[in-house]
């Protein structure tokens, strides 16, 4: 059973870069047919899609965050990462990583999620 | 890219049925049969309940069903149970991007 686990800095200062990693266990991030995603949820608010990276390496980002977001994959470590630059208090949220099948069962849905990690932006 | 529109809250008594609507545009819900629905209990990660508009993942109760008409998707929960009380989010593919709804809080009276 594939599992995802987020890790990274829980407290980031304004204007700095938020960095998170999602470790994939119970399966290979290199198996085709999936994109690897980041989604966030500010306290008391709804879900916001951040972006995803396809097996090919192609990336797609939320237009509202595109200028500040980078998602990358490290196949040697079986993990993928999120970097969000120039953060402000508005970036305070629980950040989730998730798997998204590109075709077949559960196409374009987020079928497996990490437990989430809280990131606070504060000086 | 605007969030899909959901009612902020719905409620129902045990055993009743409720429907949550999710309204998008011709650029997302109306163009693709790729609407998914997620259930989220407090402090937990979202759980996939419906995908491709109306399909249920294995293990999800058949009390949950999904449909779509034009730019609006709907989630229906029949035979409400106390454990169904949670937040529900719709989500749609929007052509190289994805958009979520604002979420609906379901209260079981």
PDB file of C-alpha atoms in Angstrom, chain B:
ATOM      1  CA  UNK B   1      -9.096  30.394 -12.245  1.00  0.00           C
ATOM      2  CA  UNK B   2     -11.927  30.816  -9.727  1.00  0.00           C
ATOM      3  CA  UNK B   3     -12.915  28.304  -7.076  1.00  0.00           C
ATOM      4  CA  UNK B   4     -15.928  26.151  -7.768  1.00  0.00           C
ATOM      5  CA  UNK B   5     -19.050  27.278  -5.898  1.00  0.00           C
ATOM      6  CA  UNK B   6     -20.463  25.098  -3.127  1.00  0.00           C
ATOM      7  CA  UNK B   7     -22.997  25.908  -0.405  1.00  0.00           C
ATOM      8  CA  UNK B   8     -21.246  26.725   2.840  1.00  0.00           C
ATOM      9  CA  UNK B   9     -23.364  24.301   4.809  1.00  0.00           C
ATOM     10  CA  UNK B  10     -26.056  21.664   4.531  1.00  0.00           C
ATOM     11  CA  UNK B  11     -27.765  19.578   7.157  1.00  0.00           C
ATOM     12  CA  UNK B  12     -29.994  16.563   7.452  1.00  0.00           C
ATOM     13  CA  UNK B  13     -31.330  14.069   9.946  1.00  0.00           C
ATOM     14  CA  UNK B  14     -30.152  10.478  10.200  1.00  0.00           C
ATOM     15  CA  UNK B  15     -31.662   8.357   7.454  1.00  0.00           C
ATOM     16  CA  UNK B  16     -32.425  11.312   5.209  1.00  0.00           C
ATOM     17  CA  UNK B  17     -30.726  12.205   1.912  1.00  0.00           C
ATOM     18  CA  UNK B  18     -28.863  15.408   1.143  1.00  0.00           C
ATOM     19  CA  UNK B  19     -27.328  16.819  -2.028  1.00  0.00           C
ATOM     20  CA  UNK B  20     -24.347  19.148  -2.273  1.00  0.00           C
ATOM     21  CA  UNK B  21     -23.992  21.160  -5.450  1.00  0.00           C
ATOM     22  CA  UNK B  22     -20.762  22.283  -7.083  1.00  0.00           C
ATOM     23  CA  UNK B  23     -21.029  24.935  -9.773  1.00  0.00           C
ATOM     24  CA  UNK B  24     -18.201  25.698 -12.141  1.00  0.00           C
ATOM     25  CA  UNK B  25     -17.899  26.994 -15.672  1.00  0.00           C
ATOM     26  CA  UNK B  26     -17.601  25.719 -19.214  1.00  0.00           C
ATOM     27  CA  UNK B  27     -13.816  25.757 -18.671  1.00  0.00           C
ATOM     28  CA  UNK B  28     -13.835  23.175 -15.895  1.00  0.00           C
ATOM     29  CA  UNK B  29     -16.897  21.199 -14.733  1.00  0.00           C
ATOM     30  CA  UNK B  30     -18.740  21.733 -17.995  1.00  0.00           C
ATOM     31  CA  UNK B  31     -15.882  20.635 -20.225  1.00  0.00           C
ATOM     32  CA  UNK B  32     -14.578  17.536 -18.494  1.00  0.00           C
ATOM     33  CA  UNK B  33     -16.112  14.483 -16.857  1.00  0.00           C
ATOM     34  CA  UNK B  34     -13.357  14.677 -14.233  1.00  0.00           C
ATOM     35  CA  UNK B  35     -15.073  15.916 -11.103  1.00  0.00           C
ATOM     36  CA  UNK B  36     -14.012  14.338  -7.824  1.00  0.00           C
ATOM     37  CA  UNK B  37     -15.395  14.678  -4.320  1.00  0.00           C
ATOM     38  CA  UNK B  38     -13.522  14.501  -1.008  1.00  0.00           C
ATOM     39  CA  UNK B  39     -14.649  14.000   2.571  1.00  0.00           C
ATOM     40  CA  UNK B  40     -12.596  15.620   5.327  1.00  0.00           C
ATOM     41  CA  UNK B  41     -13.064  15.060   9.029  1.00  0.00           C
ATOM     42  CA  UNK B  42     -11.512  17.598  11.457  1.00  0.00           C
ATOM     43  CA  UNK B  43      -7.758  17.288  11.678  1.00  0.00           C
ATOM     44  CA  UNK B  44      -7.624  14.592   8.998  1.00  0.00           C
ATOM     45  CA  UNK B  45      -6.497  14.467   5.399  1.00  0.00           C
ATOM     46  CA  UNK B  46      -9.190  14.498   2.706  1.00  0.00           C
ATOM     47  CA  UNK B  47     -10.503  11.144   1.472  1.00  0.00           C
ATOM     48  CA  UNK B  48     -11.550  10.460  -2.109  1.00  0.00           C
ATOM     49  CA  UNK B  49     -15.261   9.597  -2.264  1.00  0.00           C
ATOM     50  CA  UNK B  50     -16.208  10.053  -5.939  1.00  0.00           C
ATOM     51  CA  UNK B  51     -14.123  10.327  -9.100  1.00  0.00           C
ATOM     52  CA  UNK B  52     -14.927  10.917 -12.764  1.00  0.00           C
ATOM     53  CA  UNK B  53     -18.165  12.492 -11.653  1.00  0.00           C
ATOM     54  CA  UNK B  54     -19.984   9.371 -10.526  1.00  0.00           C
ATOM     55  CA  UNK B  55     -17.586   6.514  -9.804  1.00  0.00           C
ATOM     56  CA  UNK B  56     -16.942   5.237  -6.290  1.00  0.00           C
ATOM     57  CA  UNK B  57     -13.546   3.969  -5.142  1.00  0.00           C
ATOM     58  CA  UNK B  58     -13.537   0.524  -3.619  1.00  0.00           C
ATOM     59  CA  UNK B  59     -14.456   0.698   0.033  1.00  0.00           C
ATOM     60  CA  UNK B  60     -16.663   3.787  -0.264  1.00  0.00           C
ATOM     61  CA  UNK B  61     -20.256   3.194   0.722  1.00  0.00           C
ATOM     62  CA  UNK B  62     -22.852   3.057  -2.059  1.00  0.00           C
ATOM     63  CA  UNK B  63     -24.783   5.662  -0.066  1.00  0.00           C
ATOM     64  CA  UNK B  64     -22.523   8.173  -1.811  1.00  0.00           C
ATOM     65  CA  UNK B  65     -23.301   9.024  -5.422  1.00  0.00           C
ATOM     66  CA  UNK B  66     -22.290  11.707  -7.880  1.00  0.00           C
ATOM     67  CA  UNK B  67     -23.775  13.268 -10.976  1.00  0.00           C
ATOM     68  CA  UNK B  68     -23.308  16.201 -13.340  1.00  0.00           C
ATOM     69  CA  UNK B  69     -25.500  18.407 -15.448  1.00  0.00           C
ATOM     70  CA  UNK B  70     -23.938  21.147 -17.511  1.00  0.00           C
ATOM     71  CA  UNK B  71     -21.599  23.213 -15.355  1.00  0.00           C
ATOM     72  CA  UNK B  72     -22.908  21.803 -12.074  1.00  0.00           C
ATOM     73  CA  UNK B  73     -21.857  18.602 -10.332  1.00  0.00           C
ATOM     74  CA  UNK B  74     -23.649  17.124  -7.349  1.00  0.00           C
ATOM     75  CA  UNK B  75     -22.880  14.768  -4.500  1.00  0.00           C
ATOM     76  CA  UNK B  76     -25.790  12.925  -2.912  1.00  0.00           C
ATOM     77  CA  UNK B  77     -25.558  11.085   0.389  1.00  0.00           C
ATOM     78  CA  UNK B  78     -28.481   8.827   1.164  1.00  0.00           C
ATOM     79  CA  UNK B  79     -29.348   7.219   4.487  1.00  0.00           C
ATOM     80  CA  UNK B  80     -27.402   9.853   6.432  1.00  0.00           C
ATOM     81  CA  UNK B  81     -25.342   8.554   9.316  1.00  0.00           C
ATOM     82  CA  UNK B  82     -23.650  10.412  12.143  1.00  0.00           C
ATOM     83  CA  UNK B  83     -20.241   9.499  10.711  1.00  0.00           C
ATOM     84  CA  UNK B  84     -21.043  11.395   7.514  1.00  0.00           C
ATOM     85  CA  UNK B  85     -20.730  14.690   9.389  1.00  0.00           C
ATOM     86  CA  UNK B  86     -17.681  16.298   7.790  1.00  0.00           C
ATOM     87  CA  UNK B  87     -16.538  18.853   5.249  1.00  0.00           C
ATOM     88  CA  UNK B  88     -16.968  17.954   1.583  1.00  0.00           C
ATOM     89  CA  UNK B  89     -15.006  19.388  -1.327  1.00  0.00           C
ATOM     90  CA  UNK B  90     -15.551  19.082  -5.037  1.00  0.00           C
ATOM     91  CA  UNK B  91     -12.668  19.299  -7.470  1.00  0.00           C
ATOM     92  CA  UNK B  92     -12.464  19.545 -11.240  1.00  0.00           C
ATOM     93  CA  UNK B  93      -9.831  19.226 -13.912  1.00  0.00           C
ATOM     94  CA  UNK B  94      -9.625  22.510 -15.822  1.00  0.00           C
ATOM     95  CA  UNK B  95      -7.209  21.820 -18.652  1.00  0.00           C
ATOM     96  CA  UNK B  96      -3.634  21.664 -17.333  1.00  0.00           C
ATOM     97  CA  UNK B  97      -4.833  22.807 -13.931  1.00  0.00           C
ATOM     98  CA  UNK B  98      -7.156  21.749 -11.154  1.00  0.00           C
ATOM     99  CA  UNK B  99      -9.647  23.747  -9.123  1.00  0.00           C
ATOM    100  CA  UNK B 100     -11.369  22.966  -5.815  1.00  0.00           C
ATOM    101  CA  UNK B 101     -14.678  24.117  -4.467  1.00  0.00           C
ATOM    102  CA  UNK B 102     -14.844  26.211  -1.315  1.00  0.00           C
ATOM    103  CA  UNK B 103     -16.157  23.294   0.721  1.00  0.00           C
ATOM    104  CA  UNK B 104     -19.475  22.406   2.371  1.00  0.00           C
ATOM    105  CA  UNK B 105     -19.926  21.573   6.028  1.00  0.00           C
ATOM    106  CA  UNK B 106     -22.414  18.743   6.469  1.00  0.00           C
ATOM    107  CA  UNK B 107     -24.152  18.597   9.815  1.00  0.00           C
ATOM    108  CA  UNK B 108     -26.112  15.497  10.801  1.00  0.00           C
ATOM    109  CA  UNK B 109     -28.828  16.697  13.155  1.00  0.00           C
TER     110      UNK B 109
END
